[in-house]
CSV table of C-alpha atoms in Angstrom, one decimal:
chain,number,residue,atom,x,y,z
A,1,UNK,CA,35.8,134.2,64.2
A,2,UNK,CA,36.2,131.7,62.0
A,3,UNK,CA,34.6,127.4,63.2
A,4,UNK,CA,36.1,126.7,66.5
A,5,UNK,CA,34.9,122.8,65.3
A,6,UNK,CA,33.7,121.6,61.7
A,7,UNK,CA,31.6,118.3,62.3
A,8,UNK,CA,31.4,115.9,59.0
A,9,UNK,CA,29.3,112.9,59.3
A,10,UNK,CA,29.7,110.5,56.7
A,11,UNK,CA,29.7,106.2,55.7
A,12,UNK,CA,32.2,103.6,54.7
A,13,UNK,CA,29.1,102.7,52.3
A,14,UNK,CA,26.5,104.5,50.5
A,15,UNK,CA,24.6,101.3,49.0
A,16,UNK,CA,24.1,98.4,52.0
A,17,UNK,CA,22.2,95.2,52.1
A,18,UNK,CA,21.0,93.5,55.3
A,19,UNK,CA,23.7,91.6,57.1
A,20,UNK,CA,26.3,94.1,56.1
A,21,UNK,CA,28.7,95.8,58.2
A,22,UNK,CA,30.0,99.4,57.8
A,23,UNK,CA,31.5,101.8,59.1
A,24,UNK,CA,29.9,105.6,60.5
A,25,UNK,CA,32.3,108.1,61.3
A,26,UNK,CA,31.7,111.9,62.6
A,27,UNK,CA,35.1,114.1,61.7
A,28,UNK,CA,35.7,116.9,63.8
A,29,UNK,CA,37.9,119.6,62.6
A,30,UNK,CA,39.3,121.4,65.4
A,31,UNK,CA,40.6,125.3,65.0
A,32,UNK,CA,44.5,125.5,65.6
A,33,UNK,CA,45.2,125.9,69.3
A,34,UNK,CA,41.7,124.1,70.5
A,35,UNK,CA,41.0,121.1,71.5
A,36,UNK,CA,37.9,118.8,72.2
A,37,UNK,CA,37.8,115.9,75.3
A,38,UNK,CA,38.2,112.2,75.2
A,39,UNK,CA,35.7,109.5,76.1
A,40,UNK,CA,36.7,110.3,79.5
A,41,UNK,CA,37.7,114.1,79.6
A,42,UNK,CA,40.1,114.0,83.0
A,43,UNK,CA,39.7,116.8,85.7
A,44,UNK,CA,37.3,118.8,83.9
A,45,UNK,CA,35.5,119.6,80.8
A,46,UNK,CA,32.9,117.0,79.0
A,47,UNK,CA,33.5,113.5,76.7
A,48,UNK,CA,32.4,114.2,72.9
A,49,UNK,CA,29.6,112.4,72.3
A,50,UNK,CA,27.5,111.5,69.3
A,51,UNK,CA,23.9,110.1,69.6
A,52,UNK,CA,22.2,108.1,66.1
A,53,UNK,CA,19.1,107.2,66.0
A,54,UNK,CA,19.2,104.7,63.3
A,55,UNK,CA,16.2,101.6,63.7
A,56,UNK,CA,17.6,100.1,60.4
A,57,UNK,CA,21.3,99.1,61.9
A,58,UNK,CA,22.8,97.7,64.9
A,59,UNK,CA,25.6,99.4,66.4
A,60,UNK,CA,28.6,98.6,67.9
A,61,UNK,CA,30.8,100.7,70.6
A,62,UNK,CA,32.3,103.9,69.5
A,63,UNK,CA,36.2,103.5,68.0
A,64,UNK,CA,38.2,106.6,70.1
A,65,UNK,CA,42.2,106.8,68.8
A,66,UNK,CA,43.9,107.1,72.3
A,67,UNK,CA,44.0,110.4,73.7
A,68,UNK,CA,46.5,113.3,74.1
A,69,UNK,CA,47.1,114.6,77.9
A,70,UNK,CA,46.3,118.2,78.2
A,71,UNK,CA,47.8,119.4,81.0
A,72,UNK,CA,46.2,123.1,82.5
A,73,UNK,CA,47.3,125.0,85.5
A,74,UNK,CA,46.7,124.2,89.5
A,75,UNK,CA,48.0,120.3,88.3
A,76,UNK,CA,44.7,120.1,86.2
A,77,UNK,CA,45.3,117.1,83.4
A,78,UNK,CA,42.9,116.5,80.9
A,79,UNK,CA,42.2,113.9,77.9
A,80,UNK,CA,41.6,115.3,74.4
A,81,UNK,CA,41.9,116.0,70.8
A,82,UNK,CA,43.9,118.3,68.9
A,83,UNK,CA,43.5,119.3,65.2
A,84,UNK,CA,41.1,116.8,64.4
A,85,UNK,CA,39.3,113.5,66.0
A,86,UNK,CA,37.7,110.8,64.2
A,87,UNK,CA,34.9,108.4,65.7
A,88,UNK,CA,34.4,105.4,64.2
A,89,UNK,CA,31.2,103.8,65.1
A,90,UNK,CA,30.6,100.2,63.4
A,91,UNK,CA,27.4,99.4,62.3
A,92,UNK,CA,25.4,96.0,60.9
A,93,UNK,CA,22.7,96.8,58.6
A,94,UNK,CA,19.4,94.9,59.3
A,95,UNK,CA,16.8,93.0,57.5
A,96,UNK,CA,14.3,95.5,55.4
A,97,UNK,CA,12.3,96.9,52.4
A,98,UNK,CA,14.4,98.3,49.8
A,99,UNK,CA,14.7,102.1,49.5
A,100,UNK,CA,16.2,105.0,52.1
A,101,UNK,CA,18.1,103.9,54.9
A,102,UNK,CA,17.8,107.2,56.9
A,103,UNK,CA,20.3,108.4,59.5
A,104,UNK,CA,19.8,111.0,62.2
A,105,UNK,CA,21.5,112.0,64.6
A,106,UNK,CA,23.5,115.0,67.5
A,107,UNK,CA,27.4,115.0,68.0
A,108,UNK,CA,27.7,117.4,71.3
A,109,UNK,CA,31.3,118.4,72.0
A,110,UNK,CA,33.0,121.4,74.4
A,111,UNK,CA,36.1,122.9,72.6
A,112,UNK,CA,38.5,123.9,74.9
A,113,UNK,CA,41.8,126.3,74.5
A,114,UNK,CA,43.8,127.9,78.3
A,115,UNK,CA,41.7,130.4,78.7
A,116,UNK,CA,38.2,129.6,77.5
A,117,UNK,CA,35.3,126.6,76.2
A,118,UNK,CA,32.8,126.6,74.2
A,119,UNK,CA,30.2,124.2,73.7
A,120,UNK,CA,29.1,123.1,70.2
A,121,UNK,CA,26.9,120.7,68.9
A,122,UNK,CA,26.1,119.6,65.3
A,123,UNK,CA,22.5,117.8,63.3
A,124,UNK,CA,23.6,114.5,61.7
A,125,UNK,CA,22.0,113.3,58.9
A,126,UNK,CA,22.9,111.0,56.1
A,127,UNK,CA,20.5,108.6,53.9
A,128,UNK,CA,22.2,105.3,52.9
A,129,UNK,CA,20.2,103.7,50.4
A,130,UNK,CA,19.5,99.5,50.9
A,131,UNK,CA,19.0,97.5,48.0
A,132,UNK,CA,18.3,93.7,48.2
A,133,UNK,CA,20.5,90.8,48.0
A,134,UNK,CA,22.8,89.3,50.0
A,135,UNK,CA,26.1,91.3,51.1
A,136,UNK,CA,28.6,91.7,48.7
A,137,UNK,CA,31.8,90.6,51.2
A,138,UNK,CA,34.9,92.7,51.3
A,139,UNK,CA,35.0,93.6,47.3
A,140,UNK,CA,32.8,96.9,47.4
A,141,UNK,CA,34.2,100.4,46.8
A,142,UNK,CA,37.5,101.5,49.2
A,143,UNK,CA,35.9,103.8,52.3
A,144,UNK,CA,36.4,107.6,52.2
A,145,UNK,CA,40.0,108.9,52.9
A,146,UNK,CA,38.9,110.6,56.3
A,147,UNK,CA,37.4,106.3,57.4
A,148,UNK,CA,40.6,104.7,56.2
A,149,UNK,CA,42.6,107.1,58.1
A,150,UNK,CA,40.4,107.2,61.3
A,151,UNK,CA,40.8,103.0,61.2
A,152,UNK,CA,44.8,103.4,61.0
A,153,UNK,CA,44.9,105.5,64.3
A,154,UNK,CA,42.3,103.6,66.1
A,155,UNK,CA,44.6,101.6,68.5
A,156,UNK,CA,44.9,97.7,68.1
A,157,UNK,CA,41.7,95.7,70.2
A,158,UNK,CA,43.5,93.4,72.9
A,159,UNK,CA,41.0,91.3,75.1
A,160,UNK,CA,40.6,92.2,78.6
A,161,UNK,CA,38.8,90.2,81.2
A,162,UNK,CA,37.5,90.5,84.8
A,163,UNK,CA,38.8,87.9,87.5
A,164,UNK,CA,38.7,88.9,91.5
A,165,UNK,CA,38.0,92.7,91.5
A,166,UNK,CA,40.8,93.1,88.5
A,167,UNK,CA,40.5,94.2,85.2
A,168,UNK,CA,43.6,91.8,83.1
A,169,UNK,CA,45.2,92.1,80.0
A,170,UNK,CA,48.0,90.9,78.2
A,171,UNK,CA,49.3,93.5,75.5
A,172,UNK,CA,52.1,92.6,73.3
A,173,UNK,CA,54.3,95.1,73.4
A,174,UNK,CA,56.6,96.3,76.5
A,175,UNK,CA,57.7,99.7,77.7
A,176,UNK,CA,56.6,102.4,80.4
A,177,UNK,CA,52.8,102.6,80.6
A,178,UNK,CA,50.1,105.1,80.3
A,179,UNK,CA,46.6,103.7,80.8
A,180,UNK,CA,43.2,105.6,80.1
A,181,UNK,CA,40.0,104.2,81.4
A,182,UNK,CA,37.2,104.9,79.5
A,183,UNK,CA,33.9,106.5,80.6
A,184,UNK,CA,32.0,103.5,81.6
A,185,UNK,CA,34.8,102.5,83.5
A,186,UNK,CA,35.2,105.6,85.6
A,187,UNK,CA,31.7,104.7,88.0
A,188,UNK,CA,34.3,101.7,89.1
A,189,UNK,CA,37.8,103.7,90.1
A,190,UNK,CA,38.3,105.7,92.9
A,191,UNK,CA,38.1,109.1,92.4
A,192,UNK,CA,40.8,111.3,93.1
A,193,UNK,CA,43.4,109.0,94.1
A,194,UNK,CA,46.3,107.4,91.7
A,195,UNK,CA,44.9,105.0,89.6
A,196,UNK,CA,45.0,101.6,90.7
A,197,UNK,CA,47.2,99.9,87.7
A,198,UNK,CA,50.1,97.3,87.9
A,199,UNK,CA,52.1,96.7,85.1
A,200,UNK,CA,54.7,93.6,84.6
A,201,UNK,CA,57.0,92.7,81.9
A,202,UNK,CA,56.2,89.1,80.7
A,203,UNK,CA,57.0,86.8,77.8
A,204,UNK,CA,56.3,88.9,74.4
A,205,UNK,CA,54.9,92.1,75.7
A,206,UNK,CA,53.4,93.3,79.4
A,207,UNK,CA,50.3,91.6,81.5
A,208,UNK,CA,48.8,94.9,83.3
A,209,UNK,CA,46.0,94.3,85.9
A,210,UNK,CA,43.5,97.3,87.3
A,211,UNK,CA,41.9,97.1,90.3
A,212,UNK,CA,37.8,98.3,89.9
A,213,UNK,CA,35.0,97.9,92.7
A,214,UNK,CA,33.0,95.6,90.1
A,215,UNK,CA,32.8,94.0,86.8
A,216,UNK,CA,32.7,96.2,84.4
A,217,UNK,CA,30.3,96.4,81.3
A,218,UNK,CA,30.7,95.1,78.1
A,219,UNK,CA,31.2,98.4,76.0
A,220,UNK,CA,33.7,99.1,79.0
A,221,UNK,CA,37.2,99.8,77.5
A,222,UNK,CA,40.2,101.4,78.1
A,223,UNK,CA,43.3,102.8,76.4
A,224,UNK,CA,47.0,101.9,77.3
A,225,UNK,CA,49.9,103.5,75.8
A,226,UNK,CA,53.4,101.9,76.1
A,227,UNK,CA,56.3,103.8,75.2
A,228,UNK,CA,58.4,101.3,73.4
A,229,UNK,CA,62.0,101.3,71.7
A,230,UNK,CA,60.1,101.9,68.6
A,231,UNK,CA,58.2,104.8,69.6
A,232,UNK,CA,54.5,104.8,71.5
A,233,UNK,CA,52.0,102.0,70.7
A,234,UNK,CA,48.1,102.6,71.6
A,235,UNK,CA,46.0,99.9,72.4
A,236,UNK,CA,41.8,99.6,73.8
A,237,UNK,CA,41.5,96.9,76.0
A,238,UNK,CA,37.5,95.8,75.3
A,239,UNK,CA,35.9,93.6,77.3
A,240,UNK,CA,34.7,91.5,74.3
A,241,UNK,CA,36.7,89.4,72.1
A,242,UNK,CA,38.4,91.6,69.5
A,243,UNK,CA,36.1,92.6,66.0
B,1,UNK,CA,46.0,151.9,115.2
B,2,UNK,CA,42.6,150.5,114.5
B,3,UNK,CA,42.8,151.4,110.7
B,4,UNK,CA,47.1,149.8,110.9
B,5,UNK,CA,45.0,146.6,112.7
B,6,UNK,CA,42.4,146.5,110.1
B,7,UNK,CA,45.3,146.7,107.3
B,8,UNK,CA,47.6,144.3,108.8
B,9,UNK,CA,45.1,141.7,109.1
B,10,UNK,CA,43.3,141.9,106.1
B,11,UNK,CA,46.9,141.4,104.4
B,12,UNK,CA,47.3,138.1,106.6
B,13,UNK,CA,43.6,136.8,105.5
B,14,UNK,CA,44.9,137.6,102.1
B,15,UNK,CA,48.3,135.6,102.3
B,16,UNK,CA,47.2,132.9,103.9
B,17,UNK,CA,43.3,131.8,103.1
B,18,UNK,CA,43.7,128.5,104.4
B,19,UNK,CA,46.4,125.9,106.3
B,20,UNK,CA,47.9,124.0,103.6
B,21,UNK,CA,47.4,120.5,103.7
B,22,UNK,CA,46.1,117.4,101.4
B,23,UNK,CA,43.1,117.6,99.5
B,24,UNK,CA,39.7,117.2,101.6
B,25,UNK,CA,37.4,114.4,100.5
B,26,UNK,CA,34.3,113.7,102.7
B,27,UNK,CA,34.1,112.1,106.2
B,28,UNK,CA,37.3,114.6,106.6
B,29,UNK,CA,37.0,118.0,109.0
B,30,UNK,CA,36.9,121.4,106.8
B,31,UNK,CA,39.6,123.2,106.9
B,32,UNK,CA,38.7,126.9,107.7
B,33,UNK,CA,39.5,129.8,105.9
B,34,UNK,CA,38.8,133.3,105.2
B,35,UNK,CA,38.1,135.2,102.3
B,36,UNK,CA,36.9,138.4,100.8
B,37,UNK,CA,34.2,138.8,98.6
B,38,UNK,CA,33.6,141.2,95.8
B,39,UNK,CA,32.6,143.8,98.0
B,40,UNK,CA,36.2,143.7,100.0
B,41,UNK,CA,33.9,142.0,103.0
B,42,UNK,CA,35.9,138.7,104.2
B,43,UNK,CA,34.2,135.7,105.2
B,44,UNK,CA,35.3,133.3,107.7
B,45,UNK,CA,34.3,129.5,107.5
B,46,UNK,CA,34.8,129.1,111.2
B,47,UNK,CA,32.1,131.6,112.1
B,48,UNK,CA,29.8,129.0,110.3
B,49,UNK,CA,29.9,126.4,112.6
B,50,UNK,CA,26.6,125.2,113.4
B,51,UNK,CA,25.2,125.6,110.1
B,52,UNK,CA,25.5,123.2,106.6
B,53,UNK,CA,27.8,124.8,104.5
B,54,UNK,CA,27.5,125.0,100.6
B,55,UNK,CA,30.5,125.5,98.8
B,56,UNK,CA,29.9,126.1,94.6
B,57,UNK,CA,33.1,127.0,92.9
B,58,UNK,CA,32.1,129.5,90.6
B,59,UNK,CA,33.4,131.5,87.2
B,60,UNK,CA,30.8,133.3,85.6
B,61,UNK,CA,32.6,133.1,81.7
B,62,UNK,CA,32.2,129.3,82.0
B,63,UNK,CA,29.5,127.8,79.7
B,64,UNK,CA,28.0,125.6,82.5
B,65,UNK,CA,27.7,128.2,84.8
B,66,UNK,CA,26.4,130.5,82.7
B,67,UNK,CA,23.7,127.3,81.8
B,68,UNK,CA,22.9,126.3,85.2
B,69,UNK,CA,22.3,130.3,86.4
B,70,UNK,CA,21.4,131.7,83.3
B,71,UNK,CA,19.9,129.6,80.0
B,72,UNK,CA,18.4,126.6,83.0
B,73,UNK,CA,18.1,128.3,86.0
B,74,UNK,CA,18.6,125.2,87.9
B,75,UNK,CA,21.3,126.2,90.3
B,76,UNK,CA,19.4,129.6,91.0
B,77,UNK,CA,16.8,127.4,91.9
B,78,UNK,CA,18.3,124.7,93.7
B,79,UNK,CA,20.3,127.7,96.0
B,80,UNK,CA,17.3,128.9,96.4
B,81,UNK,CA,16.1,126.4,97.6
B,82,UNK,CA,18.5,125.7,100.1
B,83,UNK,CA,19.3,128.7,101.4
B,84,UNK,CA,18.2,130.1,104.9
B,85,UNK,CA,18.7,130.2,108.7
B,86,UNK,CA,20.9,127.0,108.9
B,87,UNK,CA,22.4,127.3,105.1
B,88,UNK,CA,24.7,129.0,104.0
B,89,UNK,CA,25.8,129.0,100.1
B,90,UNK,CA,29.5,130.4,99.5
B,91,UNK,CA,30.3,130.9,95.8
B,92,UNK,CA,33.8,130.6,95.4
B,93,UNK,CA,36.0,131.9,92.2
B,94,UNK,CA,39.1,130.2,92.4
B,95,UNK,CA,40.3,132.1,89.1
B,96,UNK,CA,43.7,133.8,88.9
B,97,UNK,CA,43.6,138.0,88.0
B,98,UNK,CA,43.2,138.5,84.5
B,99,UNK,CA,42.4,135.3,83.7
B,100,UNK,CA,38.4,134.1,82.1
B,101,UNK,CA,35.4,135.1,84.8
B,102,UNK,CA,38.3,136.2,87.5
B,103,UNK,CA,38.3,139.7,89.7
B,104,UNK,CA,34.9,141.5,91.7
B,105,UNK,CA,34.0,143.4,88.7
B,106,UNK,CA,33.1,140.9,86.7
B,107,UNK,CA,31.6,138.2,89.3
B,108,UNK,CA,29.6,141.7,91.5
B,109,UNK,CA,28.3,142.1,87.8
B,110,UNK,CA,27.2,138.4,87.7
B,111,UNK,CA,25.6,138.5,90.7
B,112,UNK,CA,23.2,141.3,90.0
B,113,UNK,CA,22.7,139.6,86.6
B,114,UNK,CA,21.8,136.6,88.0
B,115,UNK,CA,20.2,137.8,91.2
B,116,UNK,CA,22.5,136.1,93.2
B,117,UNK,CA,21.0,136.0,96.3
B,118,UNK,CA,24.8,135.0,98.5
B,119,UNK,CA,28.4,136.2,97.8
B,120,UNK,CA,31.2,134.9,95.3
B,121,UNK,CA,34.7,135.0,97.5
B,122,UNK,CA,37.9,135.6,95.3
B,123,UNK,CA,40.2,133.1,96.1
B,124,UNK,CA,42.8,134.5,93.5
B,125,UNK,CA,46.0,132.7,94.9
B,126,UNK,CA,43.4,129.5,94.7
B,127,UNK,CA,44.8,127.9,98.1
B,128,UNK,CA,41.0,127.1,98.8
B,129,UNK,CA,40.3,125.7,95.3
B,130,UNK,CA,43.2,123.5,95.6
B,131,UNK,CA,42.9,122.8,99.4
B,132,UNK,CA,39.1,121.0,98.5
B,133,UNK,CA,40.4,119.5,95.2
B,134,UNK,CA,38.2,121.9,93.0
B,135,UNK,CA,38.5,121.1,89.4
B,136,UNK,CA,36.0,122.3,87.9
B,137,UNK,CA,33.1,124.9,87.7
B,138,UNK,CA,30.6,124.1,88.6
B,139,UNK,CA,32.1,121.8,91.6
B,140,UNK,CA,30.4,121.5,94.8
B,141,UNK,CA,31.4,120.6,98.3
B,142,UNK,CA,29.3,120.2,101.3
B,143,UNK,CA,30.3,120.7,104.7
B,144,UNK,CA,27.7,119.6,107.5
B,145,UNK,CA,27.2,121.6,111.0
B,146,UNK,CA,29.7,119.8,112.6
B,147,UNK,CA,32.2,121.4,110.2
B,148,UNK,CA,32.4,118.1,108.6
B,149,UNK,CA,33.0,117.8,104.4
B,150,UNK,CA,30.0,114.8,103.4
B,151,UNK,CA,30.2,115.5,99.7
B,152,UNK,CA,32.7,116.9,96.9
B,153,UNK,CA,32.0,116.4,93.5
B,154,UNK,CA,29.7,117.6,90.8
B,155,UNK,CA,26.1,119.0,90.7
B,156,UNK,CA,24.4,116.4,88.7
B,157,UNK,CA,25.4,114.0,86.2
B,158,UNK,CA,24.0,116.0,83.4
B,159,UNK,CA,26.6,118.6,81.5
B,160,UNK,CA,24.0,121.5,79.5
B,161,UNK,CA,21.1,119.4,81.0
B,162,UNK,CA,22.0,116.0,79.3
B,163,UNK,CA,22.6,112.7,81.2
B,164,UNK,CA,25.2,111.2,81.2
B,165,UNK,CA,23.5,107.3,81.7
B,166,UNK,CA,20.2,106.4,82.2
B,167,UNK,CA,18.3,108.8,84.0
B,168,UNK,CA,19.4,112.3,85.9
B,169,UNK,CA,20.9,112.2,88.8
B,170,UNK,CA,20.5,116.2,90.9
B,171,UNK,CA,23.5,114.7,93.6
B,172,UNK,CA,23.9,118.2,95.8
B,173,UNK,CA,20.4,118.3,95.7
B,174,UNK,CA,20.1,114.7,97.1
B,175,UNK,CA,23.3,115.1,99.3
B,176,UNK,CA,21.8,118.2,101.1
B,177,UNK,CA,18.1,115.9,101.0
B,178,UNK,CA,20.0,113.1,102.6
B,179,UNK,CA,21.6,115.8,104.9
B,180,UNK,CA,18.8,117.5,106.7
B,181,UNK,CA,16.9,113.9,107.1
B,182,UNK,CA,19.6,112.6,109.0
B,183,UNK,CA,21.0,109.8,106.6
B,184,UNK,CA,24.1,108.9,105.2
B,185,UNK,CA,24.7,110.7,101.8
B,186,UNK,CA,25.3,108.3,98.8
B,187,UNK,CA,27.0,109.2,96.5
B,188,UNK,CA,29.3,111.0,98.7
B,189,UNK,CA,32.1,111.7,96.0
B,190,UNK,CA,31.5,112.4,92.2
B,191,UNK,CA,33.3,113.2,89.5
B,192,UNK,CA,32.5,116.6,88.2
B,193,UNK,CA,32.5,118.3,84.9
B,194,UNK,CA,32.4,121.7,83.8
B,195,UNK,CA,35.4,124.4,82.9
B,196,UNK,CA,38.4,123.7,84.6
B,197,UNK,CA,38.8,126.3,87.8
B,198,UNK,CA,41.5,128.4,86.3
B,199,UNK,CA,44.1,128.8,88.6
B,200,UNK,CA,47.0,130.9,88.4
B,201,UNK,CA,50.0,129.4,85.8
């Protein structure tokens, strides 16, 4: 049998200098009829996860495109991937000696089709190299194919904030909505039940407001999909102001 | 007539496992049902009254299961555990014919792989699965002597032994814990991971 899942691990950047921002991204290439599970998987199965251990950079919360619902019988509905996901994880180089800039890491996902899983798991590795000098701003060399197309899916960032027990947003864009929680928000939702979401058309788009049983963290996020005249729009709600 | 009785009802514990009705989440009564294990031998949930009640859907194909009684040895140990005079420990396969992990064969042969030391009952239409909201495998639902479910929801919060958070959280293991010392069980209700149970299309 040939890969169920082909892991890639690669950098916007191969030279950095402290202060800089990049971009990490594990590729997963998923065998035709497969998939692997979102952030938050649904019913069953297990979010893909990667794990760096990287003491020279500072990173940021994982980019996840928005989901595709996988429905399975008995009125089972998970989150996932088909094909191929992308995780973007940003990254801020920090201050050090010149030389290797080394990278290590696991990506641990279970690829699912009907009838069967399998779990899978991959060794990251990648050596950046850090030379001195201030960063060189937004002029370096264009990102690998696989980052620049990974940063076109990822959906917009729209500022969310907590105010008496609700998660609110405003998302410019109107239409029926679909909205996926993240995992870190899921410890604050009932479980089982509909999710608690209200959605309201407003001036330039739709203010949607979700009920959790406390404030949520800051890498908390969550996905909403409107379908609009135009097609579907994605967008992650994040709890921080926008990057 | 006694072999006619013995067919007739066997076909009626076979039609109808369990009262339909909404999903049970704790601080709700069990509903009861009866079901056959791999050896043909039905088992009733009403006789159980009086004693805890562990209910572990199972499908021995799955990659967690085959982790937490095979690779781990965890849930082996943990059953064992628990197991005795006042608890019981139903396996339940809630997976259609044909389909991954399904029919006696397969789970009679997981059971002396495993040295299992209870039964797996064959829900095949998956009335019982659905009845307690099982999703996944592993998934486990407690049910207290009073016939009482106190906890549905996964095993632990660590899928192939990894944590999901901080540190590791064993919930049936603290639920049962909580259970024979008389307190209130906390969590009561997780979300569980695993294969989903894999009902009939």
């Amino acid at each position: 049998m040939d890969r169920l899942v082909t892991a890639t691990f690669l950098a916007s950047d191969t030279t950095v200098r402290a202060g800089q921002g990049l971009l990490l991204a594990l590729q997963l290439q998923i065998a035709p009829g497969w998939y692997v599970y979102w952030d938050n998987p649904g019913d069953s199965g297990i979010p893909t996860r990667v794990e760096l251990q990287a003491p020279d950079l500072e990173l940021g919360r994982v980019g996840w495109p928005a989901p595709t619902e996988i429905p399975a019988a008995g009125g089972i509905l998970n989150l996932g991937h088909k094909e191929q996901l992308t995780l973007l994880i940003p990254a801020t180089v920090k201050a050090g000696p010149r030389g290797p800039l080394e990278l290590r890491g696991e990506a641990r996902w279970l690829v699912c089709r009907a009838d069967q899983c399998v779990p899978g798991q991959a060794t990251l590795s990648l050596d950046l190299e850090r030379e001195p000098g201030k960063p060189r701003g937004k002029k370096g060399a264009a990102p690998p194919a696989a980052i620049a197309e990974a940063l076109l899916a990822l959906p917009p960032e729209v500022e969310a904030s907590f105010k008496d027990g609700e998660l609110r947003a405003r998302i410019p864009a109107s239409g029926p909505l679909r909205l996926y929680p993240g995992f870190a928000l899921l410890d604050l939702l009932p479980i089982g039940s509909p999710l608690p979401v209200r959605s309201a058309a407003v001036q330039g788009g739709t203010e949607l407001r979700l009920s959790l049983s406390g404030p949520p963290s800051d890498e908390a996020f969550a996905v909403a999909v409107l379908s609009t005249s135009a097609g579907p729009r994605a967008f992650t709600l994040v709890m921080e102001p926008p990057r | 007539m006694i072999l006619l009785s013995l067919i007739a009802s066997s076909l009626a514990a076979s039609s109808t496992p369990i009262e339909a009705g909404p999903v049970l989440s704790p601080g709700q009564p069990a509903a009861t049902f009866v079901l056959p294990d791999t050896t043909g031998k039905t088992h009733d949930l009403a006789a159980l009254k009086g004693k805890t009640v562990v209910l572990e859907w199972f499908n021995p194909d799955c990659p967690f299961v085959k982790y937490a009684y095979g690779e781990q040895g965890t849930l082996s140990a943990l059953a064992g555990r628990w197991q005795g005079e006042s608890l019981v420990w139903l396996r339940i396969n809630s997976g259609a014919p044909g389909k991954q992990g399904a029919g006696s064969e397969r789970n009679a042969a997981a059971i002396a792989e495993w040295s299992l030391s209870g039964p797996v009952l064959l829900d095949e239409t998956g009335a019982v699965g659905k009845r307690y909201g099982a999703k996944t495998t592993p998934q486990v639902v407690v049910i207290d002597p009073a016939g009482m479910v106190v906890y549905n929801g996964g095993l632990d919060n660590a899928p192939m032994g990894k944590p999901e958070g901080a540190s590791r959280l064993d919930y049936v293991d603290g639920a049962l814990t909580s259970l024979a010392a008389g307190k209130p069980i906390d969590p009561a209700s997780t979300r569980p991971y695993g294969c989903s149970v894999k009902y009939p299309d």
